[in-house]
Amino acid sequence: MRRFLLTSRLRVDEKGFAMSDAVLLSREDDIAVVTLNRPDRLNALDLAMWRRLGAVMSELAEDAGRCVIVRGSGSAFGAGADVAEFATERDTPAKAAAYAEVMGLALRALRDCPIPTVAQIHGACAGAGLEIAIHCDLRIAGDSSKFGAPVQRLGVTMPYPEIAALVELVGPATTLEILLEGRLYGAAEAFAKGLVSRVVPDDRLEEETRATARRIADGAPLVHRWHKRFVRRLLDPRPLAPAEVAESYIACATHDYRQGIRAFLAKEKPRFEGR
C-alpha cells in the first residue's frame, strides 16, 4: 500500500495570515486522512488551525482521492475552540465576525468537498469539534466519546451557519436542547439524537472507519459526487428544473456505468475509473 504523510511547517495563506502546523494531511492510496494534531490541548482549534483546515479541504476538493477521513490525535477528536485566544481574537463583535468568517470558510470547504467525508470520533467532540464533525457526511463514534456545544458557559453564541448545520442534522428542538442546556452527551444518546451515524466499541473505531472509507472508495466516484450534490440540492425548497431532473440519468453515459454493469453480470468486482 502506498502511504505517505504531508506534514506542514508554519505556512501562510494568500493574505499572509499564519496557518497552523497542527492540521496534518496523509494519504493511503485513494483515501486521505485529515488529522487535528494538537493533542496537548485536546485538539482545541485556534484561528491558525481553522485557516489550515480550510486550505487542506480546498486542496482535497481538487484531489483524485475517493474518500476523506477526519480524525483527532491523542485522546480526543476535538474538545472545542481555543478559549485562550478569545481575549485577543474575539474580544469585540467585529473581531468575532472576522474569526467566524475564517471558521465558516473552513466548515464550508469541509461540507462542500465533492469527495465523501467520514469523521472518526473518539473522546471529546464538543464545540468546534462538533461543528467539524457535523459538516462531514458520516460520523462514526467510539462508545466512550462525548458530544456537546456548551457555548452558553462562555457567554458566546454559535454563529448562524453552524446553527443551521445543526438544525439540518437534528432539527430545531434538539438543536435548542444542545445549545440551551450545554450538557455533554454520551455516544448512545448522540446516536439517538441523530448526531452520529453509528457507534462502535472504542477498540473497533479505527477498523470500522477504515472499512467504511474503503467501501466508499471502492464505489463509483462520479456517482458519489452526484449523490452529494443531489442531496444538498434537495435541501433547497425550490422545485427542481427539468435539466436538474435529467441530470439524474447522465451516469448511464459514463464508462463507470458500463464497467459496473459488466462486472455485476460477470460476478466480478468492478474497477471504477471516475469517467
Short mmCIF file of C-alpha atoms in Angstrom, two decimals:
data_model
loop_
_atom_site.label_atom_id
_atom_site.label_comp_id
_atom_site.label_asym_id
_atom_site.label_seq_id
_atom_site.Cartn_x
_atom_site.Cartn_y
_atom_site.Cartn_z
CA MET A 1 0.00 0.00 0.00
CA ARG A 2 1.32 3.41 -0.96
CA ARG A 3 1.47 5.51 2.18
CA PHE A 4 2.94 8.93 2.75
CA LEU A 5 2.45 11.88 5.05
CA LEU A 6 2.35 15.54 4.16
CA THR A 7 3.37 17.29 7.35
CA SER A 8 3.21 21.05 7.40
CA ARG A 9 5.52 23.69 8.71
CA LEU A 10 4.05 27.02 9.71
CA ARG A 11 2.75 28.46 6.47
CA VAL A 12 0.73 31.47 5.36
CA ASP A 13 -2.35 31.86 3.22
CA GLU A 14 -2.75 34.14 0.20
CA LYS A 15 -3.37 37.10 2.52
CA GLY A 16 -0.23 36.45 4.54
CA PHE A 17 -2.05 35.09 7.62
CA ALA A 18 -0.38 32.27 9.51
CA MET A 19 -1.76 28.75 9.12
CA SER A 20 -1.13 26.13 11.77
CA ASP A 21 1.08 23.06 11.53
CA ALA A 22 -1.48 21.29 13.74
CA VAL A 23 -3.64 20.01 10.85
CA LEU A 24 -1.98 17.14 9.02
CA LEU A 25 -2.83 15.53 5.72
CA SER A 26 -1.85 11.99 4.83
CA ARG A 27 -2.87 9.68 2.01
CA GLU A 28 -3.15 5.94 1.82
CA ASP A 29 -3.77 5.13 -1.83
CA ASP A 30 -7.17 6.66 -2.64
CA ILE A 31 -8.12 7.54 0.97
CA ALA A 32 -6.97 10.82 2.53
CA VAL A 33 -6.73 11.34 6.29
CA VAL A 34 -7.03 14.81 7.83
CA THR A 35 -5.78 14.86 11.44
CA LEU A 36 -6.31 17.59 14.02
CA ASN A 37 -2.94 17.35 15.69
CA ARG A 38 -2.82 19.37 18.89
CA PRO A 39 -3.12 16.57 21.42
CA ASP A 40 -1.75 18.58 24.35
CA ARG A 41 -4.83 20.84 24.07
CA LEU A 42 -7.29 18.04 23.16
CA ASN A 43 -7.15 19.41 19.60
CA ALA A 44 -8.76 22.71 20.59
CA LEU A 45 -8.89 24.81 17.43
CA ASP A 46 -7.27 28.20 17.18
CA LEU A 47 -7.55 30.63 14.29
CA ALA A 48 -4.44 29.33 12.52
CA MET A 49 -5.83 25.78 12.64
CA TRP A 50 -9.09 26.94 11.07
CA ARG A 51 -7.13 28.57 8.24
CA ARG A 52 -5.09 25.42 7.70
CA LEU A 53 -8.18 23.18 7.77
CA GLY A 54 -9.82 25.34 5.12
CA ALA A 55 -6.71 25.17 2.95
CA VAL A 56 -6.45 21.38 3.31
CA MET A 57 -10.10 20.80 2.42
CA SER A 58 -9.84 23.15 -0.57
CA GLU A 59 -6.81 21.16 -1.73
CA LEU A 60 -8.71 17.90 -1.36
CA ALA A 61 -11.62 19.27 -3.40
CA GLU A 62 -9.27 19.13 -6.40
CA ASP A 63 -7.83 15.75 -5.40
CA ALA A 64 -8.29 12.45 -7.21
CA GLY A 65 -8.95 10.61 -3.94
CA ARG A 66 -12.09 8.63 -3.24
CA CYS A 67 -12.75 9.30 0.48
CA VAL A 68 -11.55 11.57 3.31
CA ILE A 69 -11.30 10.55 6.97
CA VAL A 70 -11.27 13.39 9.52
CA ARG A 71 -9.89 12.46 12.93
CA GLY A 72 -8.12 13.84 16.01
CA SER A 73 -4.83 12.79 17.54
CA GLY A 74 -4.28 11.86 21.18
CA SER A 75 -7.27 11.34 23.45
CA ALA A 76 -9.91 13.47 21.69
CA PHE A 77 -11.47 14.25 18.34
CA GLY A 78 -11.72 17.92 19.22
CA ALA A 79 -12.65 19.45 22.57
CA GLY A 80 -13.72 22.83 21.19
CA ALA A 81 -12.20 26.18 20.37
CA ASP A 82 -9.02 27.54 21.95
CA VAL A 83 -10.64 29.83 24.50
CA ALA A 84 -7.22 31.20 25.49
CA GLU A 85 -7.12 33.31 22.33
CA PHE A 86 -10.63 34.74 22.70
CA ALA A 87 -9.35 37.68 24.74
CA THR A 88 -7.33 38.87 21.74
CA GLU A 89 -9.04 37.36 18.68
CA ARG A 90 -12.72 37.58 19.70
CA ASP A 91 -12.85 40.46 22.18
CA THR A 92 -15.09 42.71 20.03
CA PRO A 93 -18.09 42.00 17.77
CA ALA A 94 -16.01 42.99 14.74
CA LYS A 95 -13.19 40.60 15.64
CA ALA A 96 -15.67 37.85 16.42
CA ALA A 97 -17.25 38.30 12.99
CA ALA A 98 -13.82 38.13 11.31
CA TYR A 99 -12.99 34.99 13.31
CA ALA A 100 -16.33 33.43 12.35
CA GLU A 101 -15.63 34.16 8.68
CA VAL A 102 -12.42 32.09 8.82
CA MET A 103 -14.28 29.31 10.64
CA GLY A 104 -17.10 29.44 8.13
CA LEU A 105 -14.76 29.17 5.15
CA ALA A 106 -13.18 26.04 6.63
CA LEU A 107 -16.51 24.42 7.50
CA ARG A 108 -17.98 25.19 4.07
CA ALA A 109 -14.90 23.72 2.42
CA LEU A 110 -15.46 20.58 4.50
CA ARG A 111 -19.19 20.43 3.79
CA ASP A 112 -18.81 21.16 0.07
CA CYS A 113 -15.90 18.81 -0.55
CA PRO A 114 -17.05 16.70 -3.54
CA ILE A 115 -15.27 13.67 -2.06
CA PRO A 116 -17.20 11.77 0.66
CA THR A 117 -16.00 12.58 4.20
CA VAL A 118 -16.13 10.38 7.30
CA ALA A 119 -15.48 11.66 10.84
CA GLN A 120 -13.71 9.16 13.12
CA ILE A 121 -14.74 10.32 16.58
CA HIS A 122 -13.16 9.36 19.89
CA GLY A 123 -13.08 11.16 23.21
CA ALA A 124 -14.40 14.71 23.36
CA CYS A 125 -16.26 16.06 20.32
CA ALA A 126 -17.56 19.39 21.56
CA GLY A 127 -17.98 22.94 20.38
CA ALA A 128 -15.69 23.48 17.41
CA GLY A 129 -15.01 19.74 17.26
CA LEU A 130 -18.73 19.03 17.00
CA GLU A 131 -19.06 21.67 14.29
CA ILE A 132 -16.37 19.92 12.26
CA ALA A 133 -17.98 16.52 12.77
CA ILE A 134 -21.47 17.59 11.70
CA HIS A 135 -20.08 19.02 8.46
CA CYS A 136 -18.78 15.57 7.49
CA ASP A 137 -21.01 13.21 5.52
CA LEU A 138 -20.79 10.33 8.00
CA ARG A 139 -19.85 10.25 11.69
CA ILE A 140 -18.60 7.04 13.34
CA ALA A 141 -18.10 7.28 17.09
CA GLY A 142 -16.38 5.17 19.72
CA ASP A 143 -18.71 4.20 22.54
CA SER A 144 -16.92 6.33 25.14
CA SER A 145 -16.99 9.54 23.08
CA LYS A 146 -18.76 12.67 24.36
CA PHE A 147 -20.67 15.32 22.42
CA GLY A 148 -22.00 18.80 23.08
CA ALA A 149 -21.79 22.53 22.48
CA PRO A 150 -21.52 24.23 25.89
CA VAL A 151 -21.12 27.74 24.44
CA GLN A 152 -23.60 29.16 26.98
CA ARG A 153 -20.95 28.62 29.66
CA LEU A 154 -18.74 31.12 27.79
CA GLY A 155 -21.48 33.67 27.18
CA VAL A 156 -20.95 33.37 23.42
CA THR A 157 -23.37 32.49 20.64
CA MET A 158 -22.88 29.90 17.94
CA PRO A 159 -22.99 31.69 14.56
CA TYR A 160 -25.98 31.26 12.26
CA PRO A 161 -24.26 28.96 9.71
CA GLU A 162 -23.20 26.47 12.39
CA ILE A 163 -26.66 26.55 13.98
CA ALA A 164 -28.12 25.92 10.53
CA ALA A 165 -25.95 22.84 10.14
CA LEU A 166 -27.21 21.51 13.49
CA VAL A 167 -30.84 22.23 12.62
CA GLU A 168 -30.37 20.49 9.28
CA LEU A 169 -28.95 17.42 11.01
CA VAL A 170 -31.07 17.02 14.16
CA GLY A 171 -33.93 19.52 13.86
CA PRO A 172 -34.70 22.75 15.75
CA ALA A 173 -35.90 21.17 19.01
CA THR A 174 -32.78 19.07 19.54
CA THR A 175 -30.59 21.98 18.42
CA LEU A 176 -32.12 24.16 21.13
CA GLU A 177 -31.70 21.39 23.69
CA ILE A 178 -28.00 21.13 22.81
CA LEU A 179 -27.44 24.89 22.93
CA LEU A 180 -29.64 25.81 25.90
CA GLU A 181 -28.58 23.04 28.29
CA GLY A 182 -24.94 22.95 27.27
CA ARG A 183 -24.51 19.45 28.65
CA LEU A 184 -22.39 16.67 27.18
CA TYR A 185 -23.99 13.59 25.66
CA GLY A 186 -22.66 10.07 25.61
CA ALA A 187 -22.32 8.27 22.29
CA ALA A 188 -25.56 6.29 22.67
CA GLU A 189 -27.60 9.45 23.28
CA ALA A 190 -25.79 11.26 20.47
CA PHE A 191 -26.77 8.40 18.15
CA ALA A 192 -30.38 8.55 19.33
CA LYS A 193 -30.43 12.30 18.62
CA GLY A 194 -29.02 11.79 15.12
CA LEU A 195 -25.69 13.46 15.80
CA VAL A 196 -23.71 10.38 14.73
CA SER A 197 -24.24 7.73 12.05
CA ARG A 198 -23.16 4.74 14.16
CA VAL A 199 -21.45 3.83 17.42
CA VAL A 200 -18.88 1.06 17.76
CA PRO A 201 -16.66 -0.18 20.61
CA ASP A 202 -13.64 2.06 21.09
CA ASP A 203 -11.22 -0.69 20.14
CA ARG A 204 -13.00 -1.15 16.80
CA LEU A 205 -13.35 2.54 15.89
CA GLU A 206 -10.37 2.82 13.55
CA GLU A 207 -11.09 -0.55 11.95
CA GLU A 208 -14.74 0.35 11.30
CA THR A 209 -13.87 3.81 9.98
CA ARG A 210 -11.27 2.42 7.59
CA ALA A 211 -13.68 -0.29 6.44
CA THR A 212 -16.34 2.36 5.81
CA ALA A 213 -13.90 4.53 3.88
CA ARG A 214 -12.85 1.50 1.83
CA ARG A 215 -16.45 0.66 0.93
CA ILE A 216 -16.94 4.24 -0.20
CA ALA A 217 -13.65 4.35 -2.10
CA ASP A 218 -14.49 1.13 -3.93
CA GLY A 219 -17.73 2.66 -5.24
CA ALA A 220 -18.14 4.74 -8.37
CA PRO A 221 -16.59 8.15 -7.54
CA LEU A 222 -18.67 10.13 -10.02
CA VAL A 223 -21.83 8.69 -8.50
CA HIS A 224 -20.69 9.69 -5.00
CA ARG A 225 -20.11 13.25 -6.19
CA TRP A 226 -23.51 13.41 -7.87
CA HIS A 227 -25.28 11.98 -4.82
CA LYS A 228 -23.65 14.53 -2.51
CA ARG A 229 -24.72 17.34 -4.82
CA PHE A 230 -28.25 15.94 -5.26
CA VAL A 231 -28.83 15.66 -1.51
CA ARG A 232 -27.56 19.20 -0.98
CA ARG A 233 -29.85 20.47 -3.75
CA LEU A 234 -32.90 18.75 -2.25
CA LEU A 235 -32.45 20.80 0.91
CA ASP A 236 -33.29 23.83 -1.23
CA PRO A 237 -37.11 24.23 -1.29
CA ARG A 238 -37.14 25.47 -4.90
CA PRO A 239 -38.68 22.99 -7.37
CA LEU A 240 -36.22 21.03 -9.48
CA ALA A 241 -35.81 22.32 -13.02
CA PRO A 242 -36.22 19.82 -15.88
CA ALA A 243 -32.47 19.98 -16.57
CA GLU A 244 -31.77 19.05 -12.94
CA VAL A 245 -34.10 16.06 -13.12
CA ALA A 246 -32.42 14.96 -16.37
CA GLU A 247 -29.03 15.08 -14.64
CA SER A 248 -30.16 12.14 -12.51
CA TYR A 249 -29.65 9.87 -15.51
CA ILE A 250 -26.38 11.05 -17.05
CA ALA A 251 -24.44 8.45 -15.07
CA CYS A 252 -25.73 5.97 -17.66
CA ALA A 253 -23.45 7.63 -20.22
CA THR A 254 -20.26 7.02 -18.22
CA HIS A 255 -17.54 4.42 -18.58
CA ASP A 256 -18.00 3.50 -14.91
CA TYR A 257 -21.67 2.62 -15.51
CA ARG A 258 -20.75 0.25 -18.33
CA GLN A 259 -17.98 -1.21 -16.18
CA GLY A 260 -20.32 -1.66 -13.23
CA ILE A 261 -22.95 -3.48 -15.27
CA ARG A 262 -20.36 -5.68 -16.96
CA ALA A 263 -18.72 -6.59 -13.62
CA PHE A 264 -22.08 -7.34 -12.00
CA LEU A 265 -23.12 -9.71 -14.77
CA ALA A 266 -19.70 -11.38 -14.73
CA LYS A 267 -19.83 -11.65 -10.91
CA GLU A 268 -16.59 -9.66 -10.67
CA LYS A 269 -15.56 -6.70 -8.52
CA PRO A 270 -15.85 -3.51 -10.60
CA ARG A 271 -12.83 -1.27 -11.11
CA PHE A 272 -14.16 2.25 -11.39
CA GLU A 273 -12.00 4.90 -13.04
CA GLY A 274 -14.04 8.04 -12.43
CA ARG A 275 -15.01 8.63 -16.04
#
